[in-house]
Short mmCIF file of C-alpha atoms in Angstrom, two decimals:
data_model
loop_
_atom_site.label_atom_id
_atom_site.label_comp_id
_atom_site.label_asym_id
_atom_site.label_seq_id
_atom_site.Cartn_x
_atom_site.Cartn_y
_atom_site.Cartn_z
CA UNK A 288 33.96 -27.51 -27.69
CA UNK A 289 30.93 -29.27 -25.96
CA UNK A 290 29.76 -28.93 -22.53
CA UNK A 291 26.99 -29.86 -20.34
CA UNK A 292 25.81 -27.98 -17.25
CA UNK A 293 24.51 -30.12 -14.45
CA UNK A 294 21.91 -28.38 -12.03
CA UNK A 295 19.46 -29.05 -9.35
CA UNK A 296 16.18 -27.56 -10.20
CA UNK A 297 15.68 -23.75 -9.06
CA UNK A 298 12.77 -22.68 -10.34
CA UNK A 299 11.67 -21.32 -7.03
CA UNK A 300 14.56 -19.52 -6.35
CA UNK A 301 15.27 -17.16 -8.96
CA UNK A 302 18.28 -15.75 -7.90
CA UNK A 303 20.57 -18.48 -8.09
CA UNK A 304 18.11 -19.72 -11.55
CA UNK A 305 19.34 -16.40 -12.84
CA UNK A 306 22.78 -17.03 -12.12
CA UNK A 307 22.98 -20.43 -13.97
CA UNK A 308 21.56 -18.71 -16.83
CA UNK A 309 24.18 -15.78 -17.17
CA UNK A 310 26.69 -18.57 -16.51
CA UNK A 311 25.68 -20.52 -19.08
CA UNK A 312 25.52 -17.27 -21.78
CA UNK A 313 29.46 -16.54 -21.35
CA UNK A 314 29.97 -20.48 -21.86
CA UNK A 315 28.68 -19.41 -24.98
CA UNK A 316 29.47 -16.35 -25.78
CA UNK A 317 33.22 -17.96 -25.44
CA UNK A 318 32.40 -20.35 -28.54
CA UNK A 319 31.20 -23.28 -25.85
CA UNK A 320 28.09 -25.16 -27.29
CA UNK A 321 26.21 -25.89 -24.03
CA UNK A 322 23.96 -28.94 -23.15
CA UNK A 323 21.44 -28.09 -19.73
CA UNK A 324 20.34 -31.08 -17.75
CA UNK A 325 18.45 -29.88 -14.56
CA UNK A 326 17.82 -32.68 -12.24
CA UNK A 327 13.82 -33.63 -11.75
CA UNK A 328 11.62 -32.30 -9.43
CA UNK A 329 11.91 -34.37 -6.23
CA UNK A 330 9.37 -36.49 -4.82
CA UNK A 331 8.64 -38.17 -1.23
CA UNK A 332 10.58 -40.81 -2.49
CA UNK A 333 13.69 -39.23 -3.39
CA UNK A 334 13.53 -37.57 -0.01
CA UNK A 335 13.31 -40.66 1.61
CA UNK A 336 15.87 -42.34 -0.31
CA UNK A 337 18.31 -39.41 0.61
CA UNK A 338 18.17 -39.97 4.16
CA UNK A 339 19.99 -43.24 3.40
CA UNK A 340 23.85 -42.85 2.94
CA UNK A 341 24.76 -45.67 0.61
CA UNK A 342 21.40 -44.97 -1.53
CA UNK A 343 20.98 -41.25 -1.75
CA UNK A 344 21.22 -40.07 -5.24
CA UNK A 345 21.64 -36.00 -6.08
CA UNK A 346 21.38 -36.80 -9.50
CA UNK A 347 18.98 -39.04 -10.98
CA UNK A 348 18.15 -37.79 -14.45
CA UNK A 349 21.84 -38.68 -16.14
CA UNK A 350 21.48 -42.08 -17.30
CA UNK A 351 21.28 -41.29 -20.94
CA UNK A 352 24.13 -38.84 -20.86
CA UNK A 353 26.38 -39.74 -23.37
CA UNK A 354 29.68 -38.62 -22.02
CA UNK A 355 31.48 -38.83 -25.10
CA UNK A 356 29.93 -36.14 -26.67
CA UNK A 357 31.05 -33.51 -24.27
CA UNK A 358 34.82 -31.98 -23.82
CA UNK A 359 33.57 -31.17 -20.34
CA UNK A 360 30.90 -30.97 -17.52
CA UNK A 361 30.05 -28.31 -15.24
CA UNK A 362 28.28 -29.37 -11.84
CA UNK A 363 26.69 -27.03 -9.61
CA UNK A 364 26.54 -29.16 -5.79
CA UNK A 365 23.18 -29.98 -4.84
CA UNK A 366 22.71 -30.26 -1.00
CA UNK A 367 25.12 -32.96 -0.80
CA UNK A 368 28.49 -34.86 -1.69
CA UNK A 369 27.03 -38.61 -1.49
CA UNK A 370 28.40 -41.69 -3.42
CA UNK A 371 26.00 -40.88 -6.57
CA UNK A 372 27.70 -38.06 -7.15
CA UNK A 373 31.24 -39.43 -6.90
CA UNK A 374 29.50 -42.39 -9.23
CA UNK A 375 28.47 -39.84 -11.59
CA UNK A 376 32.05 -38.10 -11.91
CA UNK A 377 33.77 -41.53 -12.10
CA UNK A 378 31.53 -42.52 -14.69
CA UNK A 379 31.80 -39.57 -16.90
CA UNK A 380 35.78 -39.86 -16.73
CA UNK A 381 35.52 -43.58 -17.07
CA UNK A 382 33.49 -43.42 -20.12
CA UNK A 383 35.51 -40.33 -21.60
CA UNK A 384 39.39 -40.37 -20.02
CA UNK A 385 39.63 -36.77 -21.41
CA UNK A 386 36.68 -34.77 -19.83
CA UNK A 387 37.44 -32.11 -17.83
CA UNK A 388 35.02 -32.18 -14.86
CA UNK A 389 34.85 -28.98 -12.66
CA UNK A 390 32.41 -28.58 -9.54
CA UNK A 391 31.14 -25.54 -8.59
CA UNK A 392 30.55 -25.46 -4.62
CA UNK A 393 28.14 -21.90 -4.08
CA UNK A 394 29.27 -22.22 -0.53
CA UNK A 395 31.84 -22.67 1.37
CA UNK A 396 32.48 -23.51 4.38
CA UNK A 397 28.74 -24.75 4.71
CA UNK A 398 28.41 -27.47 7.07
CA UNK A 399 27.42 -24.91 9.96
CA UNK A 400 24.29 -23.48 7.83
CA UNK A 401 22.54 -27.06 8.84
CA UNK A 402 22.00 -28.40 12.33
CA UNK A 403 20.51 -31.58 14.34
CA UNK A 404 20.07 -34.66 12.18
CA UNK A 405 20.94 -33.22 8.81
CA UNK A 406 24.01 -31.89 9.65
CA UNK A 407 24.89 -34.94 10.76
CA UNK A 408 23.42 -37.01 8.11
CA UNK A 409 25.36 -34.44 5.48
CA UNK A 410 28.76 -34.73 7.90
CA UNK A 411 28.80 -38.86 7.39
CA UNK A 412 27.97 -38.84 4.15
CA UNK A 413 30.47 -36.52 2.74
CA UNK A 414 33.13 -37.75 5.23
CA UNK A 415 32.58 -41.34 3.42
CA UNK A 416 33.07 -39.77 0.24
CA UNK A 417 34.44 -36.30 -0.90
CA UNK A 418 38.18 -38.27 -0.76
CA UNK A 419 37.34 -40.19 -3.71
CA UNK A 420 36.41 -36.77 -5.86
CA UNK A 421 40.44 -36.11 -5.79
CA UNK A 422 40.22 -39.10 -8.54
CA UNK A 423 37.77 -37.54 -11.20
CA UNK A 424 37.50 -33.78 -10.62
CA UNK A 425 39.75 -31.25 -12.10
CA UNK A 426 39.40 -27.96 -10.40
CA UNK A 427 36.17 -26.74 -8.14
CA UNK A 428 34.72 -23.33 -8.86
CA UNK A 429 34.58 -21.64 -5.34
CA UNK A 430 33.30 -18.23 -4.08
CA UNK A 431 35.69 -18.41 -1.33
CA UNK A 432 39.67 -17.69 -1.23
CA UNK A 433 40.39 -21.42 -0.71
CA UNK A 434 42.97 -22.62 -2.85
CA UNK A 435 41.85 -26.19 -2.59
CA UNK A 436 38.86 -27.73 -1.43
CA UNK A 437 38.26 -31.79 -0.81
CA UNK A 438 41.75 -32.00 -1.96
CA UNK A 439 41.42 -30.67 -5.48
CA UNK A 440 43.19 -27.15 -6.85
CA UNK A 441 40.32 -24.30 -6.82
CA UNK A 442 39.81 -21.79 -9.69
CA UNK A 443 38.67 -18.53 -7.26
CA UNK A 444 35.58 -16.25 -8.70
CA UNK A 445 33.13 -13.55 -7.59
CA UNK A 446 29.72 -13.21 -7.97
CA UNK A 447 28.28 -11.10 -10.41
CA UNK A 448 25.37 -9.31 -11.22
CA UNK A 449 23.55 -7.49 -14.26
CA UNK A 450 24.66 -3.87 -14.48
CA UNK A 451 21.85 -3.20 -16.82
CA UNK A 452 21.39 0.82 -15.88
CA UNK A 453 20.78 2.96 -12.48
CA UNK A 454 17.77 3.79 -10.94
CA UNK A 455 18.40 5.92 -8.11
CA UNK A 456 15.65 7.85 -6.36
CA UNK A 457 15.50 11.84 -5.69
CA UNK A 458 17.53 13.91 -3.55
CA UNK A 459 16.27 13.78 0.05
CA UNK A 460 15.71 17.22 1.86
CA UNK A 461 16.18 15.83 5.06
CA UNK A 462 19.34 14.18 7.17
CA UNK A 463 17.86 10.88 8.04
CA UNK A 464 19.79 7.68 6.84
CA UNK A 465 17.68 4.43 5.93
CA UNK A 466 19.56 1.21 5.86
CA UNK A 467 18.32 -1.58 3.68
CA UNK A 468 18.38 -5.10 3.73
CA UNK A 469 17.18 -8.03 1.31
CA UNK A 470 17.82 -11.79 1.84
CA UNK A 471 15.90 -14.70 2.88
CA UNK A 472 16.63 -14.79 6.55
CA UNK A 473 18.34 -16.98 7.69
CA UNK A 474 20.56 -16.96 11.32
CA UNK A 475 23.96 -15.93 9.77
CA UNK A 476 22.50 -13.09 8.07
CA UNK A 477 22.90 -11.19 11.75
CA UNK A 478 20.49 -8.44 11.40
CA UNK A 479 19.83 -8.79 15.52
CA UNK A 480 22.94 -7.20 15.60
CA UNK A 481 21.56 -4.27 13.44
CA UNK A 482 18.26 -4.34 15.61
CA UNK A 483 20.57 -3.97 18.93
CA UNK A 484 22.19 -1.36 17.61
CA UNK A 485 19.41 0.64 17.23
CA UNK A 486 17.97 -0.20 19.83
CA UNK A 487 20.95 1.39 21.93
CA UNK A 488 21.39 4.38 19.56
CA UNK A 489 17.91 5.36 20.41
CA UNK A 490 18.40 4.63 23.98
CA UNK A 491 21.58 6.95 24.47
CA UNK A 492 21.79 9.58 21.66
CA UNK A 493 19.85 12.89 22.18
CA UNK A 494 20.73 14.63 19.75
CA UNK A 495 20.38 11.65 16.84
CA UNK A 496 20.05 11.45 13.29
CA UNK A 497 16.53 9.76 12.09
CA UNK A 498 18.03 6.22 11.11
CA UNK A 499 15.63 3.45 9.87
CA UNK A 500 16.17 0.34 8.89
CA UNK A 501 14.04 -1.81 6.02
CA UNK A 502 14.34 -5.66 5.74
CA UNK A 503 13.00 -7.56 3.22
CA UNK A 504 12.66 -11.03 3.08
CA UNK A 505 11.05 -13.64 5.58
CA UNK A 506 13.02 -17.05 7.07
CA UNK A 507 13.44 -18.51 10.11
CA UNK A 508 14.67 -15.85 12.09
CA UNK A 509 11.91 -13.49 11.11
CA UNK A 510 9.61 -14.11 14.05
CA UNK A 511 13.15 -13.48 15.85
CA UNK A 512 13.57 -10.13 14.95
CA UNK A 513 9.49 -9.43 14.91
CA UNK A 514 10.17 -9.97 18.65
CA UNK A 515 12.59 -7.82 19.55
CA UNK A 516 11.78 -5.00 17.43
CA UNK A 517 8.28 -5.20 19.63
CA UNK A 518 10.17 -5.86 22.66
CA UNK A 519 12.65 -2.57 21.92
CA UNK A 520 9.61 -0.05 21.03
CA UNK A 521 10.82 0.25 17.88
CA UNK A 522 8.14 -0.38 15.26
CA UNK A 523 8.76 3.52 14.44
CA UNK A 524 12.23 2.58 12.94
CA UNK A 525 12.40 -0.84 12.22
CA UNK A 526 10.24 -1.87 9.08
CA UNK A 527 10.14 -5.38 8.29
CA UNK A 528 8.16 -5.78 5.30
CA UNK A 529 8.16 -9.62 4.76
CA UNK A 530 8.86 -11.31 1.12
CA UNK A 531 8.41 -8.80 -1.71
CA UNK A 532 7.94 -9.72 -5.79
CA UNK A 533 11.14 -8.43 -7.68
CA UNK A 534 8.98 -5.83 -9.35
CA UNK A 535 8.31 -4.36 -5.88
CA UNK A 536 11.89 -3.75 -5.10
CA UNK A 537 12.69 -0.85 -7.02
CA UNK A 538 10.86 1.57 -4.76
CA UNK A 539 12.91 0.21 -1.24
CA UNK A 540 16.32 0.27 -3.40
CA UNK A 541 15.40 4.15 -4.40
CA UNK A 542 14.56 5.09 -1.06
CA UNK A 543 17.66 3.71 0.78
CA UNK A 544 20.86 4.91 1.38
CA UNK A 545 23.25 2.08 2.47
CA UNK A 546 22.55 -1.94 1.33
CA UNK A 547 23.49 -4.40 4.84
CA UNK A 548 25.12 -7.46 3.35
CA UNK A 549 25.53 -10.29 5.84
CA UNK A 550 26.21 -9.33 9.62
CA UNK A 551 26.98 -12.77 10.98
CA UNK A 552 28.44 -14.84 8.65
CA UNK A 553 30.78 -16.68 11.35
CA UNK A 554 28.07 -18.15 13.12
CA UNK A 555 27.97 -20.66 10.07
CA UNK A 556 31.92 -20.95 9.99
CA UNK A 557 32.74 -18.78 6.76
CA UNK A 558 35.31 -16.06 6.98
CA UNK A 559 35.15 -15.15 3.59
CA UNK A 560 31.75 -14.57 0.83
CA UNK A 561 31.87 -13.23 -2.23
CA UNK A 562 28.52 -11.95 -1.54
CA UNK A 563 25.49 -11.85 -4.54
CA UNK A 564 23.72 -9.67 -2.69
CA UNK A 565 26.61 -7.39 -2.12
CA UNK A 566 27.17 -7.29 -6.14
CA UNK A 567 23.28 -6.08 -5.86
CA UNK A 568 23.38 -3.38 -3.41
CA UNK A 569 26.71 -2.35 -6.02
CA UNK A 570 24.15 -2.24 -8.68
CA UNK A 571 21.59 0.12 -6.85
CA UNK A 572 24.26 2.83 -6.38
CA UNK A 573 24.47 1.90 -2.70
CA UNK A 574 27.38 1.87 -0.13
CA UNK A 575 27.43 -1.40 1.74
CA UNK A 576 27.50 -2.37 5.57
CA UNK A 577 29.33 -6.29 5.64
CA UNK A 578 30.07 -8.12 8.89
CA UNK A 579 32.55 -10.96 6.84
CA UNK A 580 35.76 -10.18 4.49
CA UNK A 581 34.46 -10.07 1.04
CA UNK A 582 36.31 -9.26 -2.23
CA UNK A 583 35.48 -5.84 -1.37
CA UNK A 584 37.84 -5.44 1.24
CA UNK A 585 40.78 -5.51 -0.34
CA UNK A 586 39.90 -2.54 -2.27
CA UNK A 587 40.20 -0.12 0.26
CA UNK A 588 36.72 1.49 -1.23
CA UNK A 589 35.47 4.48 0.36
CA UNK A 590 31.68 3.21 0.48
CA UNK A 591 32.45 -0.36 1.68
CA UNK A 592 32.31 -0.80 5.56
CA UNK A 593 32.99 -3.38 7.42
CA UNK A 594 31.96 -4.10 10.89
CA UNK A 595 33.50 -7.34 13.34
CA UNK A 596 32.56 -10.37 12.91
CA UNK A 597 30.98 -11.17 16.54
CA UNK A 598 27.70 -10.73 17.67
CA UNK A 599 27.80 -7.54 19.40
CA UNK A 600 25.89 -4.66 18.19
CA UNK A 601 26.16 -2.13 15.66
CA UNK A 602 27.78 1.01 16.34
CA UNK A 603 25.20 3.14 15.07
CA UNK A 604 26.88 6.40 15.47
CA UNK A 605 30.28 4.67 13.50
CA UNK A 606 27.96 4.20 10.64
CA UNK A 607 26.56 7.35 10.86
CA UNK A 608 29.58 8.97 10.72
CA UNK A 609 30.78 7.00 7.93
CA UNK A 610 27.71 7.57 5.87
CA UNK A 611 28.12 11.68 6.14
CA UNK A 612 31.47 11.16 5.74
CA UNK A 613 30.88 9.85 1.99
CA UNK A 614 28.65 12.73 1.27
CA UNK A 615 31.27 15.99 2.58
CA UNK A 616 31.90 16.84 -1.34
CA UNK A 617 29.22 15.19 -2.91
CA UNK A 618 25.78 14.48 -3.99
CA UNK A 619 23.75 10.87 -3.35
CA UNK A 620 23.53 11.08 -6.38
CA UNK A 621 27.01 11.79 -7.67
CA UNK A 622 27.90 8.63 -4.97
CA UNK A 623 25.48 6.65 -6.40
CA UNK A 624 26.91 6.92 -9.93
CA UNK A 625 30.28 6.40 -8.33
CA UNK A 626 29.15 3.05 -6.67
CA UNK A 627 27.50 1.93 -9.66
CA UNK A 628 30.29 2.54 -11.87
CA UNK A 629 32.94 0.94 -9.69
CA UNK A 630 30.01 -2.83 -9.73
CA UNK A 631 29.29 -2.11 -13.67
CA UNK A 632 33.72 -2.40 -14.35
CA UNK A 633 34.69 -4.80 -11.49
CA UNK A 634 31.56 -7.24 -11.45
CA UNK A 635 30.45 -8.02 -14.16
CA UNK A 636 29.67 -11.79 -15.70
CA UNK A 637 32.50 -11.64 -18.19
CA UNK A 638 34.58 -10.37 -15.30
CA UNK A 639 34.04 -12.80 -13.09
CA UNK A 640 33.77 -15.78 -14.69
CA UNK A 641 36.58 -15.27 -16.90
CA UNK A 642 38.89 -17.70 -14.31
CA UNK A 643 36.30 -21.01 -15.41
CA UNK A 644 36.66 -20.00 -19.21
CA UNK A 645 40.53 -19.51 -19.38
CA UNK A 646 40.86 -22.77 -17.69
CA UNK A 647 38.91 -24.71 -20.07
CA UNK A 648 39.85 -22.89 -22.79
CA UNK A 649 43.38 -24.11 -21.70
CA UNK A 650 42.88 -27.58 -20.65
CA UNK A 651 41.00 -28.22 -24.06
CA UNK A 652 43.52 -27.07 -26.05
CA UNK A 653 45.85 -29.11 -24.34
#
């Protein structure tokens, strides 16, 4: 059984380049001989070219694929659904009637992540053309709970991350609770919200836990949140420590007690994420603060809280009280094992991606 992997190039985002790469391993693992074609390095020119709607081309290094020598092809979307790609699909089934072709959207909803002329350059091009992908694509690989997307049946996953061991930091002597967050900021991640909380817990609490709050990463909100945290007074509480190397990380995850997935996922239109960094936070023995319905919430898990999705603050003292809560009859550390356990036999890459190999495994022997 032959397949080849179809991928933008990530090398500068290792996250998702890490992803591909575990991906890839249970393709194989699962007796799958796997073929990796990552698309070039673009150039002015392909830049240029993409702003055009009837020339744009996602793909342009799949020319000498010969599609007969593959049962099936897995593409991850690049930033958009133009006529190359439905070009690429149609040629692959036209050239090979009995490839299975399955698309793997990371995203989704996503058209609200973009704005001004590229939203609207993505919106005409993919209204002109993600009909035709009913023709050639078998199933798409979503993150969502969508049952079909652009018309074709969806095979439903989580993300997953590498439960390779816990690190967890030492007792602390004190009562103070220090939030964490890590992402490349972006407006949906909502950590204003987080910032406005505080910002009133401090105000109106005298008699308040110490409660911090770390964020990691930089984006375009950063100088955002720089503001207000100036603004509120509250450099004393607020820490935001700009981009960080992965070796750096291990120190914040140790010294935190709760992981703050994304706060504001609505304000780009999705109501559900199977969240990476949530599987992270999982994997640092961490309880986790969400502000959209993940696949966490149908667990009814202890550490797992969930705040509305709107924009108005955090309720400081609700997650204070929910934090303590956890700890009545046990250690950090005892919850952090718990946490960790619950990621390491839920979350897993086998786990998860078990849905994309069943299929195939079933179509092919078809």
């Amino acid at each position: 059984m032959n397949g080849i992997y179809l991928s933008q190039d990530l090398t500068h985002a290792y996250g998702i380049l890490e992803k591909i790469n575990k991906q890839l391993n249970e393709f194989e693992k699962n007796g799958f001989h796997m073929t990796r074609q990552i698309n070039g390095k673009r150039n002015i020119f392909h830049l240029l070219r993409n702003l055009v709607p009837f020339f744009s081309e996602q793909y342009f290094n799949t020319k000498t694929i010969n599609w007969k020598n593959f049962d099936f092809v897995y593409i991850r979307k690049g930033a958009v659904l133009d006529k190359s790609v439905v070009r690429l699909v149609k040629k692959a089934k036209t050239l090979n009637p009995n490839i299975i072709v399955i698309l793997e959207v990371p995203t989704y909803p996503y058209m609200d992540e973009f704005n001004g002329l590229v939203k609207f350059d993505i919106m005409m091009k993919e209204k002109l053309w993600t009909g035709k992908l009913t023709k050639y694509v078998d199933r798409v690989v979503t993150y969502s709970d969508d049952q079909k997307i652009f018309g074709i049946e969806c095979l439903n996953i989580s993300n997953a991350y590498e439960f390779s061991g816990l690190n967890i930091g030492s007792e602390k002597k004190d009562q103070s609770i220090n939030l964490l967050g890590v992402a490349t900021l972006c407006f949906y991640h909502g950590y204003d919200r987080l910032i406005e909380g505080l910002h009133k817990y401090y105000a109106n609490n005298l008699n308040k836990t110490e409660i911090t709050f770390t964020l990691i990463g930089d984006g375009p909100v950063l100088k955002k949140y720089q503001k207000m945290v100036t603004d509120y007074q509250l450099e004393h509480v607020v820490h935001l420590e700009g981009r960080k190397q992965l070796s750096e990380l291990t120190s914040f995850y140790q010294a935190a007690d709760i992981g703050v997935d994304s706060l504001a996922r609505h304000r780009s239109g999705v109501s559900y994420n199977s969240s990476l960094k949530g599987k992270e936070y999982l994997a640092k023995g961490l309880p986790i603060i969400s502000g959209v319905k993940t696949d966490l919430d149908e667990r009814n898990l202890p550490f797992y809280y969930r705040v509305s999705s709107d924009d108005t603050a955090i309720e400081i003292s609700d997650i204070e009280n929910w934090y303590k809560n956890l700890l009545k009859d046990k250690t950090k550390k005892q919850l952090s094992e718990e946490i960790y356990l619950y990621g390491k036999n839920n979350f897993t890459f086998d786990k998860t991606f078990s849905p994309v190999i069943a299929y195939l495994k079933g179509a092919i022997d078809e």
